[in-house]
mmCIF file of C-alpha atoms and ligand atoms in Angstrom:
data_model
loop_
_atom_site.group_PDB
_atom_site.id
_atom_site.type_symbol
_atom_site.label_atom_id
_atom_site.label_comp_id
_atom_site.label_asym_id
_atom_site.label_seq_id
_atom_site.Cartn_x
_atom_site.Cartn_y
_atom_site.Cartn_z
ATOM 1 C CA MET Q 1 17.054 -33.140 -33.856
ATOM 2 C CA SER Q 2 19.757 -30.468 -33.996
ATOM 3 C CA GLY Q 3 23.451 -31.118 -33.349
ATOM 4 C CA LEU Q 4 25.157 -31.230 -29.984
ATOM 5 C CA ALA Q 5 25.398 -27.927 -28.159
ATOM 6 C CA ASP Q 6 28.812 -26.381 -27.535
ATOM 7 C CA GLY Q 7 30.505 -27.919 -24.542
ATOM 8 C CA VAL Q 8 28.551 -31.181 -24.659
ATOM 9 C CA LEU Q 9 30.761 -34.281 -24.935
ATOM 10 C CA ARG Q 10 27.989 -36.864 -25.093
ATOM 11 C CA GLU Q 11 24.256 -37.130 -24.568
ATOM 12 C CA ALA Q 12 21.233 -39.358 -24.860
ATOM 13 C CA VAL Q 13 18.454 -37.540 -26.653
ATOM 14 C CA ILE Q 14 15.067 -38.767 -25.441
ATOM 15 C CA ASP Q 15 12.169 -38.172 -27.817
ATOM 16 C CA THR Q 16 9.168 -38.105 -25.514
ATOM 17 C CA GLY Q 17 6.898 -37.492 -28.494
ATOM 18 C CA ALA Q 18 8.004 -40.817 -29.943
ATOM 19 C CA LEU Q 19 7.415 -42.479 -26.567
ATOM 20 C CA SER Q 20 3.833 -41.159 -26.360
ATOM 21 C CA ALA Q 21 3.221 -42.200 -29.967
ATOM 22 C CA ASN Q 22 4.534 -45.710 -29.246
ATOM 23 C CA VAL Q 23 2.136 -46.109 -26.324
ATOM 24 C CA ALA Q 24 -0.759 -44.875 -28.445
ATOM 25 C CA ALA Q 25 0.203 -47.200 -31.327
ATOM 26 C CA LEU Q 26 0.514 -50.222 -29.018
ATOM 27 C CA ARG Q 27 -2.799 -49.448 -27.359
ATOM 28 C CA ARG Q 28 -4.501 -49.350 -30.739
ATOM 29 C CA MET Q 29 -2.747 -52.502 -31.921
ATOM 30 C CA LEU Q 30 -3.483 -54.508 -28.767
ATOM 31 C CA SER Q 31 -6.925 -53.119 -27.815
ATOM 32 C CA THR Q 32 -6.326 -53.405 -24.103
ATOM 33 C CA ASP Q 33 -5.097 -51.207 -21.265
ATOM 34 C CA VAL Q 34 -1.382 -50.471 -21.142
ATOM 35 C CA MET Q 35 0.756 -50.497 -18.024
ATOM 36 C CA ALA Q 36 3.944 -48.719 -19.111
ATOM 37 C CA VAL Q 37 6.930 -50.310 -17.386
ATOM 38 C CA VAL Q 38 9.319 -47.551 -16.307
ATOM 39 C CA LYS Q 39 11.611 -49.571 -14.023
ATOM 40 C CA ALA Q 40 15.384 -49.032 -14.034
ATOM 41 C CA ASP Q 41 15.046 -45.320 -14.807
ATOM 42 C CA ALA Q 42 12.727 -46.225 -17.661
ATOM 43 C CA TYR Q 43 15.297 -48.561 -19.257
ATOM 44 C CA GLY Q 44 17.777 -45.689 -19.091
ATOM 45 C CA HIS Q 45 15.454 -43.120 -20.678
ATOM 46 C CA GLY Q 46 14.662 -41.191 -17.465
ATOM 47 C CA ALA Q 47 11.824 -42.396 -15.254
ATOM 48 C CA VAL Q 48 9.865 -39.210 -14.670
ATOM 49 C CA ARG Q 49 9.859 -37.865 -18.209
ATOM 50 C CA SER Q 50 9.098 -41.318 -19.598
ATOM 51 C CA ALA Q 51 6.252 -41.923 -17.141
ATOM 52 C CA ALA Q 52 4.693 -38.570 -17.994
ATOM 53 C CA ALA Q 53 5.027 -39.218 -21.734
ATOM 54 C CA ALA Q 54 3.543 -42.702 -21.360
ATOM 55 C CA VAL Q 55 0.518 -41.335 -19.512
ATOM 56 C CA ALA Q 56 0.159 -38.633 -22.168
ATOM 57 C CA GLY Q 57 0.142 -41.415 -24.789
ATOM 58 C CA GLY Q 58 -2.704 -43.195 -23.005
ATOM 59 C CA ALA Q 59 -1.046 -45.563 -20.525
ATOM 60 C CA ALA Q 60 -3.597 -46.338 -17.804
ATOM 61 C CA ARG Q 61 -0.974 -47.534 -15.321
ATOM 62 C CA LEU Q 62 2.744 -47.541 -14.604
ATOM 63 C CA GLY Q 63 4.877 -50.438 -13.444
ATOM 64 C CA VAL Q 64 8.235 -50.387 -11.641
ATOM 65 C CA THR Q 65 10.301 -52.988 -9.862
ATOM 66 C CA ASP Q 66 10.563 -51.572 -6.357
ATOM 67 C CA VAL Q 67 8.870 -49.127 -4.034
ATOM 68 C CA ALA Q 68 11.725 -46.592 -4.178
ATOM 69 C CA GLU Q 69 11.192 -46.258 -7.926
ATOM 70 C CA ALA Q 70 7.462 -45.784 -7.394
ATOM 71 C CA LEU Q 71 7.990 -43.103 -4.756
ATOM 72 C CA GLN Q 72 10.351 -41.221 -7.064
ATOM 73 C CA LEU Q 73 7.513 -40.932 -9.576
ATOM 74 C CA ARG Q 74 4.927 -39.881 -6.973
ATOM 75 C CA ARG Q 75 7.249 -37.219 -5.578
ATOM 76 C CA ALA Q 76 7.646 -35.861 -9.096
ATOM 77 C CA GLY Q 77 3.872 -35.425 -9.276
ATOM 78 C CA ILE Q 78 2.957 -38.493 -11.353
ATOM 79 C CA ASP Q 79 -0.502 -39.476 -10.084
ATOM 80 C CA ALA Q 80 -1.328 -42.489 -12.308
ATOM 81 C CA PRO Q 81 -1.682 -45.895 -10.600
ATOM 82 C CA ILE Q 82 1.813 -47.335 -10.017
ATOM 83 C CA LEU Q 83 2.548 -50.999 -9.301
ATOM 84 C CA ALA Q 84 5.822 -52.150 -7.645
ATOM 85 C CA TRP Q 85 6.437 -55.914 -7.601
ATOM 86 C CA LEU Q 86 9.795 -56.814 -6.050
ATOM 87 C CA HIS Q 87 10.385 -56.222 -2.346
ATOM 88 C CA ALA Q 88 13.213 -56.843 0.102
ATOM 89 C CA PRO Q 89 12.432 -59.163 3.011
ATOM 90 C CA GLY Q 90 11.110 -57.157 5.943
ATOM 91 C CA THR Q 91 10.041 -54.166 3.847
ATOM 92 C CA VAL Q 92 7.664 -51.858 5.696
ATOM 93 C CA PHE Q 93 5.062 -50.541 3.262
ATOM 94 C CA ASP Q 94 3.805 -47.534 5.257
ATOM 95 C CA GLU Q 95 5.278 -44.921 2.947
ATOM 96 C CA ALA Q 96 4.185 -46.795 -0.178
ATOM 97 C CA ALA Q 97 0.650 -47.042 1.201
ATOM 98 C CA ALA Q 98 0.590 -43.368 2.159
ATOM 99 C CA HIS Q 99 1.442 -42.527 -1.456
ATOM 100 C CA GLY Q 100 -1.112 -44.921 -2.903
ATOM 101 C CA ILE Q 101 1.473 -47.226 -4.467
ATOM 102 C CA GLU Q 102 0.013 -50.592 -5.516
ATOM 103 C CA LEU Q 103 2.022 -53.588 -4.297
ATOM 104 C CA GLY Q 104 2.681 -56.819 -6.158
ATOM 105 C CA ILE Q 105 2.328 -59.639 -3.623
ATOM 106 C CA SER Q 106 4.301 -62.867 -4.003
ATOM 107 C CA SER Q 107 4.056 -64.438 -0.540
ATOM 108 C CA MET Q 108 2.091 -64.603 2.703
ATOM 109 C CA ASP Q 109 4.750 -62.459 4.387
ATOM 110 C CA GLN Q 110 4.323 -59.716 1.813
ATOM 111 C CA LEU Q 111 0.545 -59.947 2.093
ATOM 112 C CA GLN Q 112 0.717 -59.479 5.863
ATOM 113 C CA ALA Q 113 3.219 -56.643 5.538
ATOM 114 C CA ALA Q 114 0.933 -54.891 3.050
ATOM 115 C CA ALA Q 115 -2.083 -55.303 5.346
ATOM 116 C CA ALA Q 116 -0.043 -53.939 8.253
ATOM 117 C CA ALA Q 117 0.397 -50.682 6.323
ATOM 118 C CA ALA Q 118 -3.373 -50.116 6.063
ATOM 119 C CA SER Q 119 -4.991 -47.380 8.080
ATOM 120 C CA PRO Q 120 -8.599 -47.677 9.301
ATOM 121 C CA ASP Q 121 -10.005 -45.594 6.457
ATOM 122 C CA ARG Q 122 -7.598 -46.656 3.729
ATOM 123 C CA PRO Q 123 -7.003 -50.228 2.525
ATOM 124 C CA VAL Q 124 -3.744 -50.972 0.742
ATOM 125 C CA ALA Q 125 -4.057 -51.728 -2.993
ATOM 126 C CA VAL Q 126 -2.377 -54.967 -4.054
ATOM 127 C CA HIS Q 127 -1.993 -57.185 -7.109
ATOM 128 C CA LEU Q 128 -1.588 -60.879 -6.305
ATOM 129 C CA LYS Q 129 1.231 -62.380 -8.349
ATOM 130 C CA TYR Q 130 1.087 -66.117 -9.072
ATOM 131 C CA GLU Q 131 4.072 -68.232 -10.132
ATOM 132 C CA THR Q 132 3.126 -69.964 -13.380
ATOM 133 C CA GLY Q 133 6.458 -71.375 -14.511
ATOM 134 C CA LEU Q 134 9.072 -68.640 -14.828
ATOM 135 C CA GLY Q 135 10.673 -69.660 -11.563
ATOM 136 C CA ARG Q 136 11.161 -66.132 -10.226
ATOM 137 C CA ASN Q 137 8.763 -64.637 -7.691
ATOM 138 C CA GLY Q 138 5.016 -65.055 -7.499
ATOM 139 C CA ILE Q 139 2.935 -67.019 -5.017
ATOM 140 C CA ALA Q 140 4.046 -70.653 -5.212
ATOM 141 C CA PRO Q 141 1.335 -73.136 -6.285
ATOM 142 C CA ALA Q 142 1.593 -74.862 -2.887
ATOM 143 C CA ASP Q 143 0.835 -71.583 -1.078
ATOM 144 C CA ALA Q 144 -1.761 -70.266 -3.492
ATOM 145 C CA ALA Q 145 -4.890 -71.446 -1.678
ATOM 146 C CA ALA Q 146 -3.805 -70.112 1.715
ATOM 147 C CA VAL Q 147 -2.516 -66.761 0.437
ATOM 148 C CA THR Q 148 -5.556 -66.207 -1.768
ATOM 149 C CA ALA Q 149 -7.958 -67.017 1.065
ATOM 150 C CA GLU Q 150 -6.112 -64.669 3.390
ATOM 151 C CA ALA Q 151 -6.161 -61.915 0.753
ATOM 152 C CA ALA Q 152 -9.931 -62.349 0.431
ATOM 153 C CA ARG Q 153 -10.311 -62.156 4.222
ATOM 154 C CA LEU Q 154 -8.151 -59.031 4.478
ATOM 155 C CA GLU Q 155 -10.191 -57.436 1.713
ATOM 156 C CA ARG Q 156 -13.469 -58.273 3.515
ATOM 157 C CA ILE Q 157 -12.282 -56.571 6.705
ATOM 158 C CA GLY Q 158 -11.162 -53.495 4.770
ATOM 159 C CA ARG Q 159 -7.395 -53.824 5.079
ATOM 160 C CA LEU Q 160 -6.603 -54.632 1.461
ATOM 161 C CA ARG Q 161 -8.081 -53.940 -1.922
ATOM 162 C CA VAL Q 162 -7.099 -56.634 -4.434
ATOM 163 C CA VAL Q 163 -6.897 -54.498 -7.561
ATOM 164 C CA GLY Q 164 -5.182 -56.997 -9.807
ATOM 165 C CA ILE Q 165 -4.019 -60.546 -10.377
ATOM 166 C CA PHE Q 166 -0.903 -61.142 -12.461
ATOM 167 C CA SER Q 167 1.972 -63.324 -13.535
ATOM 168 C CA HIS Q 168 4.930 -63.126 -15.926
ATOM 169 C CA LEU Q 169 5.827 -65.224 -18.967
ATOM 170 C CA SER Q 170 9.087 -66.883 -20.022
ATOM 171 C CA ASN Q 171 8.880 -66.258 -23.806
ATOM 172 C CA ALA Q 172 10.556 -69.660 -24.110
ATOM 173 C CA SER Q 173 8.015 -70.680 -26.764
ATOM 174 C CA HIS Q 174 4.380 -70.024 -27.563
ATOM 175 C CA ASP Q 175 3.530 -73.438 -26.090
ATOM 176 C CA ASP Q 176 5.326 -72.648 -22.828
ATOM 177 C CA ASP Q 177 3.538 -69.317 -22.643
ATOM 178 C CA ARG Q 178 0.161 -70.931 -23.324
ATOM 179 C CA THR Q 179 0.809 -73.441 -20.537
ATOM 180 C CA ALA Q 180 1.651 -70.603 -18.147
ATOM 181 C CA LEU Q 181 -1.463 -68.706 -19.264
ATOM 182 C CA ALA Q 182 -3.642 -71.758 -18.527
ATOM 183 C CA ARG Q 183 -2.133 -72.034 -15.036
ATOM 184 C CA PHE Q 184 -2.732 -68.334 -14.545
ATOM 185 C CA LEU Q 185 -6.387 -68.531 -15.568
ATOM 186 C CA GLN Q 186 -6.841 -71.402 -13.092
ATOM 187 C CA ALA Q 187 -5.430 -69.169 -10.352
ATOM 188 C CA VAL Q 188 -7.808 -66.403 -11.452
ATOM 189 C CA ASP Q 189 -10.750 -68.835 -11.227
ATOM 190 C CA ALA Q 190 -9.647 -70.057 -7.816
ATOM 191 C CA ALA Q 191 -9.411 -66.462 -6.595
ATOM 192 C CA ALA Q 192 -12.883 -65.744 -7.952
ATOM 193 C CA ALA Q 193 -14.239 -68.779 -6.093
ATOM 194 C CA MET Q 194 -12.876 -67.213 -2.905
ATOM 195 C CA GLY Q 195 -14.610 -63.940 -3.650
ATOM 196 C CA LEU Q 196 -11.886 -62.079 -5.541
ATOM 197 C CA THR Q 197 -13.688 -61.441 -8.825
ATOM 198 C CA ALA Q 198 -13.388 -58.947 -11.686
ATOM 199 C CA ARG Q 199 -9.815 -57.891 -10.999
ATOM 200 C CA VAL Q 200 -7.346 -56.444 -13.498
ATOM 201 C CA ARG Q 201 -5.725 -59.586 -14.924
ATOM 202 C CA HIS Q 202 -2.329 -59.095 -16.544
ATOM 203 C CA ILE Q 203 0.350 -61.510 -17.709
ATOM 204 C CA ALA Q 204 1.877 -60.263 -20.982
ATOM 205 C CA ALA Q 205 4.943 -58.076 -21.505
ATOM 206 C CA THR Q 206 5.717 -56.669 -24.952
ATOM 207 C CA ALA Q 207 6.572 -59.904 -26.775
ATOM 208 C CA ALA Q 208 3.544 -61.945 -25.726
ATOM 209 C CA ALA Q 209 1.222 -58.955 -25.987
ATOM 210 C CA ILE Q 210 2.112 -58.631 -29.670
ATOM 211 C CA ASP Q 211 2.406 -62.292 -30.629
ATOM 212 C CA LEU Q 212 -0.100 -64.127 -28.419
ATOM 213 C CA PRO Q 213 -3.398 -62.218 -28.445
ATOM 214 C CA GLU Q 214 -4.988 -64.494 -25.817
ATOM 215 C CA THR Q 215 -2.500 -63.133 -23.237
ATOM 216 C CA ARG Q 216 -3.730 -59.528 -23.527
ATOM 217 C CA LEU Q 217 -6.529 -59.954 -20.948
ATOM 218 C CA ASP Q 218 -7.369 -56.681 -19.120
ATOM 219 C CA CYS Q 219 -3.966 -55.029 -19.278
ATOM 220 C CA VAL Q 220 -0.476 -55.605 -20.738
ATOM 221 C CA ARG Q 221 2.785 -54.558 -19.081
ATOM 222 C CA LEU Q 222 4.843 -52.976 -21.824
ATOM 223 C CA GLY Q 223 8.462 -51.976 -21.411
ATOM 224 C CA ILE Q 224 10.709 -52.392 -24.450
ATOM 225 C CA GLY Q 225 7.968 -51.566 -26.956
ATOM 226 C CA VAL Q 226 7.205 -48.278 -25.198
ATOM 227 C CA TYR Q 227 10.825 -47.275 -25.856
ATOM 228 C CA GLY Q 228 10.313 -48.083 -29.509
ATOM 229 C CA LEU Q 229 12.484 -51.206 -29.542
ATOM 230 C CA SER Q 230 11.580 -54.687 -30.704
ATOM 231 C CA PRO Q 231 11.725 -57.705 -28.395
ATOM 232 C CA PHE Q 232 12.019 -59.949 -31.474
ATOM 233 C CA ALA Q 233 15.236 -60.911 -33.254
ATOM 234 C CA ASP Q 234 13.390 -61.149 -36.588
ATOM 235 C CA ARG Q 235 11.367 -57.920 -36.520
ATOM 236 C CA SER Q 236 12.584 -54.321 -36.343
ATOM 237 C CA SER Q 237 11.051 -51.311 -34.629
ATOM 238 C CA ALA Q 238 9.672 -50.146 -37.976
ATOM 239 C CA ASP Q 239 8.177 -53.591 -38.627
ATOM 240 C CA LEU Q 240 6.200 -53.136 -35.400
ATOM 241 C CA GLY Q 241 5.220 -49.546 -36.163
ATOM 242 C CA LEU Q 242 7.413 -48.212 -33.343
ATOM 243 C CA ARG Q 243 9.997 -45.424 -33.165
ATOM 244 C CA PRO Q 244 13.152 -45.781 -31.035
ATOM 245 C CA VAL Q 245 13.013 -43.140 -28.304
ATOM 246 C CA MET Q 246 16.714 -42.849 -27.411
ATOM 247 C CA THR Q 247 19.480 -41.507 -29.624
ATOM 248 C CA LEU Q 248 22.969 -41.869 -28.140
ATOM 249 C CA ARG Q 249 25.543 -39.505 -29.577
ATOM 250 C CA ALA Q 250 28.796 -37.713 -28.842
ATOM 251 C CA ALA Q 251 30.843 -34.883 -30.326
ATOM 252 C CA VAL Q 252 34.086 -35.902 -32.029
ATOM 253 C CA ALA Q 253 36.681 -34.600 -29.568
ATOM 254 C CA ALA Q 254 39.903 -35.014 -31.584
ATOM 255 C CA VAL Q 255 40.928 -35.917 -35.121
ATOM 256 C CA ARG Q 256 44.390 -37.164 -36.058
ATOM 257 C CA ARG Q 257 45.947 -38.062 -39.404
ATOM 258 C CA VAL Q 258 48.159 -41.142 -38.948
ATOM 259 C CA PRO Q 259 50.334 -43.347 -41.162
ATOM 260 C CA ALA Q 260 49.823 -47.020 -41.947
ATOM 261 C CA GLY Q 261 50.801 -49.287 -39.062
ATOM 262 C CA GLN Q 262 49.540 -47.027 -36.267
ATOM 263 C CA GLY Q 263 48.302 -49.043 -33.270
ATOM 264 C CA VAL Q 264 44.933 -47.914 -31.927
ATOM 265 C CA SER Q 265 43.799 -47.894 -28.289
ATOM 266 C CA TYR Q 266 44.831 -50.270 -25.466
ATOM 267 C CA GLY Q 267 46.459 -53.493 -26.577
ATOM 268 C CA TYR Q 268 46.725 -52.367 -30.219
ATOM 269 C CA THR Q 269 43.968 -54.784 -31.209
ATOM 270 C CA TYR Q 270 43.525 -52.590 -34.299
ATOM 271 C CA ARG Q 271 46.290 -51.283 -36.576
ATOM 272 C CA THR Q 272 45.797 -48.937 -39.500
ATOM 273 C CA ASP Q 273 46.517 -50.565 -42.846
ATOM 274 C CA ARG Q 274 46.989 -47.262 -44.718
ATOM 275 C CA GLU Q 275 47.372 -43.582 -44.054
ATOM 276 C CA THR Q 276 44.075 -42.610 -42.505
ATOM 277 C CA THR Q 277 42.228 -40.346 -40.071
ATOM 278 C CA LEU Q 278 41.341 -41.404 -36.528
ATOM 279 C CA ALA Q 279 38.443 -39.681 -34.750
ATOM 280 C CA LEU Q 280 38.091 -39.805 -30.977
ATOM 281 C CA VAL Q 281 34.511 -40.330 -29.725
ATOM 282 C CA PRO Q 282 34.269 -39.327 -26.042
ATOM 283 C CA ILE Q 283 31.994 -41.992 -24.590
ATOM 284 C CA GLY Q 284 33.141 -45.300 -23.143
ATOM 285 C CA TYR Q 285 32.284 -48.312 -21.096
ATOM 286 C CA ALA Q 286 31.752 -46.244 -17.939
ATOM 287 C CA ASP Q 287 28.879 -44.689 -19.865
ATOM 288 C CA GLY Q 288 27.451 -48.045 -20.886
ATOM 289 C CA VAL Q 289 29.133 -48.483 -24.272
ATOM 290 C CA PRO Q 290 29.987 -52.175 -24.067
ATOM 291 C CA ARG Q 291 33.720 -52.986 -24.164
ATOM 292 C CA GLN Q 292 32.561 -56.255 -25.698
ATOM 293 C CA ALA Q 293 31.717 -54.217 -28.819
ATOM 294 C CA SER Q 294 35.391 -53.276 -29.378
ATOM 295 C CA ASN Q 295 36.330 -53.372 -33.061
ATOM 296 C CA ALA Q 296 32.659 -53.836 -33.928
ATOM 297 C CA GLY Q 297 30.104 -51.289 -32.674
ATOM 298 C CA PRO Q 298 28.706 -49.053 -35.452
ATOM 299 C CA VAL Q 299 28.911 -45.246 -35.512
ATOM 300 C CA VAL Q 300 27.491 -42.781 -38.031
ATOM 301 C CA ILE Q 301 29.439 -39.545 -38.564
ATOM 302 C CA GLY Q 302 28.393 -37.064 -41.236
ATOM 303 C CA GLY Q 303 25.920 -39.536 -42.682
ATOM 304 C CA ARG Q 304 28.598 -42.202 -43.176
ATOM 305 C CA ARG Q 305 28.827 -45.407 -41.282
ATOM 306 C CA PHE Q 306 32.001 -46.519 -39.487
ATOM 307 C CA HIS Q 307 32.753 -48.790 -36.563
ATOM 308 C CA VAL Q 308 34.818 -48.786 -33.411
ATOM 309 C CA ALA Q 309 38.535 -49.302 -34.106
ATOM 310 C CA GLY Q 310 40.394 -51.026 -31.279
ATOM 311 C CA ARG Q 311 39.167 -51.329 -27.724
ATOM 312 C CA VAL Q 312 36.408 -49.301 -26.158
ATOM 313 C CA ALA Q 313 38.038 -47.563 -23.171
ATOM 314 C CA MET Q 314 36.358 -46.219 -20.041
ATOM 315 C CA ASP Q 315 35.705 -42.762 -21.442
ATOM 316 C CA GLN Q 316 36.287 -42.953 -25.191
ATOM 317 C CA PHE Q 317 36.894 -44.977 -28.288
ATOM 318 C CA ILE Q 318 38.454 -44.393 -31.712
ATOM 319 C CA VAL Q 319 36.861 -44.593 -35.139
ATOM 320 C CA ASP Q 320 38.957 -45.035 -38.299
ATOM 321 C CA VAL Q 321 37.221 -42.693 -40.750
ATOM 322 C CA GLY Q 322 39.635 -43.137 -43.665
ATOM 323 C CA ASP Q 323 39.710 -40.016 -45.822
ATOM 324 C CA ALA Q 324 36.251 -38.811 -44.834
ATOM 325 C CA PRO Q 325 36.187 -35.103 -43.954
ATOM 326 C CA VAL Q 326 35.498 -35.575 -40.255
ATOM 327 C CA ALA Q 327 36.202 -32.584 -37.981
ATOM 328 C CA VAL Q 328 36.325 -31.905 -34.264
ATOM 329 C CA GLY Q 329 32.788 -31.191 -33.059
ATOM 330 C CA ASP Q 330 31.058 -33.422 -35.613
ATOM 331 C CA GLU Q 331 28.175 -35.482 -34.308
ATOM 332 C CA ALA Q 332 28.894 -39.196 -33.892
ATOM 333 C CA VAL Q 333 25.677 -41.220 -33.527
ATOM 334 C CA LEU Q 334 26.063 -44.596 -31.826
ATOM 335 C CA PHE Q 335 22.430 -45.603 -32.080
ATOM 336 C CA GLY Q 336 18.973 -44.151 -32.578
ATOM 337 C CA ASP Q 337 16.210 -44.558 -35.127
ATOM 338 C CA PRO Q 338 17.370 -46.596 -38.155
ATOM 339 C CA ALA Q 339 14.550 -45.001 -40.149
ATOM 340 C CA ARG Q 340 16.544 -41.758 -39.815
ATOM 341 C CA GLY Q 341 19.904 -43.235 -40.693
ATOM 342 C CA ALA Q 342 21.184 -44.081 -37.213
ATOM 343 C CA PRO Q 343 22.476 -47.538 -36.319
ATOM 344 C CA GLY Q 344 19.965 -49.524 -34.273
ATOM 345 C CA ALA Q 345 20.570 -50.389 -30.603
ATOM 346 C CA GLU Q 346 20.216 -53.974 -31.906
ATOM 347 C CA GLU Q 347 23.499 -53.619 -33.824
ATOM 348 C CA TRP Q 348 25.325 -52.721 -30.620
ATOM 349 C CA ALA Q 349 23.555 -55.617 -28.930
ATOM 350 C CA ALA Q 350 24.765 -58.005 -31.630
ATOM 351 C CA ALA Q 351 28.295 -56.603 -31.381
ATOM 352 C CA ALA Q 352 28.266 -57.176 -27.619
ATOM 353 C CA SER Q 353 26.417 -60.532 -27.566
ATOM 354 C CA THR Q 354 23.466 -59.094 -25.677
ATOM 355 C CA ILE Q 355 19.982 -57.657 -26.272
ATOM 356 C CA ASN Q 356 18.748 -54.144 -26.993
ATOM 357 C CA TYR Q 357 17.228 -53.984 -23.475
ATOM 358 C CA GLU Q 358 20.709 -54.114 -21.946
ATOM 359 C CA ILE Q 359 22.195 -51.593 -24.380
ATOM 360 C CA VAL Q 360 19.748 -48.806 -23.457
ATOM 361 C CA SER Q 361 19.271 -49.598 -19.773
ATOM 362 C CA ARG Q 362 23.021 -49.525 -19.041
ATOM 363 C CA ILE Q 363 23.621 -46.027 -20.405
ATOM 364 C CA GLY Q 364 25.134 -44.457 -17.324
ATOM 365 C CA PRO Q 365 24.542 -41.356 -15.232
ATOM 366 C CA ARG Q 366 27.490 -39.467 -16.789
ATOM 367 C CA VAL Q 367 25.483 -39.217 -20.008
ATOM 368 C CA PRO Q 368 23.103 -36.260 -19.740
ATOM 369 C CA ARG Q 369 19.593 -36.966 -21.008
ATOM 370 C CA ARG Q 370 18.124 -34.250 -23.168
ATOM 371 C CA THR Q 371 14.415 -34.337 -23.851
ATOM 372 C CA VAL Q 372 13.044 -33.422 -27.243
ATOM 373 C CA THR Q 373 9.484 -33.796 -28.481
ATOM 374 C CA SER Q 374 9.075 -34.666 -32.129
HETATM 375 C C1 PLP E 1 10.393 -55.726 -17.146
HETATM 376 C C2 PLP E 1 9.068 -56.346 -16.987
HETATM 377 C C3 PLP E 1 8.052 -56.149 -17.934
HETATM 378 C C4 PLP E 1 8.285 -55.436 -19.251
HETATM 379 O O1 PLP E 1 8.884 -56.313 -20.174
HETATM 380 P P1 PLP E 1 9.160 -55.896 -21.692
HETATM 381 O O2 PLP E 1 9.660 -57.141 -22.325
HETATM 382 O O3 PLP E 1 10.204 -54.821 -21.638
HETATM 383 O O4 PLP E 1 7.892 -55.406 -22.254
HETATM 384 C C5 PLP E 1 6.792 -56.640 -17.651
HETATM 385 N N1 PLP E 1 6.548 -57.315 -16.506
HETATM 386 C C6 PLP E 1 7.507 -57.549 -15.597
HETATM 387 C C7 PLP E 1 7.166 -58.319 -14.360
HETATM 388 C C8 PLP E 1 8.804 -57.097 -15.807
HETATM 389 O O5 PLP E 1 9.755 -57.362 -14.903
#
């Protein structure tokens, strides 16, 4: 990866080659079909480029949260199967159906709305989602028999095609996940007894797919792993054979030599304890750099590791680089691939009391994404 181009303050470099390689590696490791989850602008990586790279790496399907995200991909020419699973009350699915978007169904209302979008020659593809303990959406156990029977009826009369059956796990513990899996397999059996057999069964996201082989079933819905990040506190990307896809970096915009006792940034929560050099890094909390990571978040400049000095502001923060020969225009890497010397997104997550998922997915629209292919 070369340095920042002239005139670029900050950017997220997205290595689509790494993304494709991650999908291929996970597919090999898990021996089942992969649905690459590209919701929330692909966890901040850019939905269209990430979807295309995932398909190139062997993803059989794509998953998003809502229909608008699915339509964005279709309009960009992505023709893989796309599942959307969270819908506003009263959503009309005509446009989704016209674009062949598959709908996750969590209630009788959604089932009827999906069927209403069918045309005489084209049933609407759905995946029935059963609640198995997470307490979010999914068909409630009390409604399961009625909704499943109605889905089977709508399939028989050609309005729906029940492509899949799915649920979602809590990752609270392996025992909790096994209990949810058992409930799920009962729902699958009940659906089969009503005539809905041999569907794509999927329940695992990245963590369960890796750690609980019995959850792999016909397909796994992988998000964080596709982006090369680990869902586990005790295992790194490299431990899992994955490469982080996003590198977040900025060009040092100002350098100032200051005496001991200089206050730094709002509130002077940091003061220099010696004569030193302050470097201004032009990316801030409006761009998704957590203010919570003030005085903590790591930054690598010129191969040396520093951290944020003082508060992260909206557009910038300061790094105390001591006597290091840092110059205006130098590359400051906030996070990327630790195997190449960058801090990990996990270090920013620790500094901000959150998880790597939130660090990457909150990188804002003012940060241009630049695609590279390694
Ligand atoms: C976000 C999401 C996933 C992907 O989870 P990861 O932990 O990122 O792999 C899978 N399924 C559903 C329903 C999700 O909302």
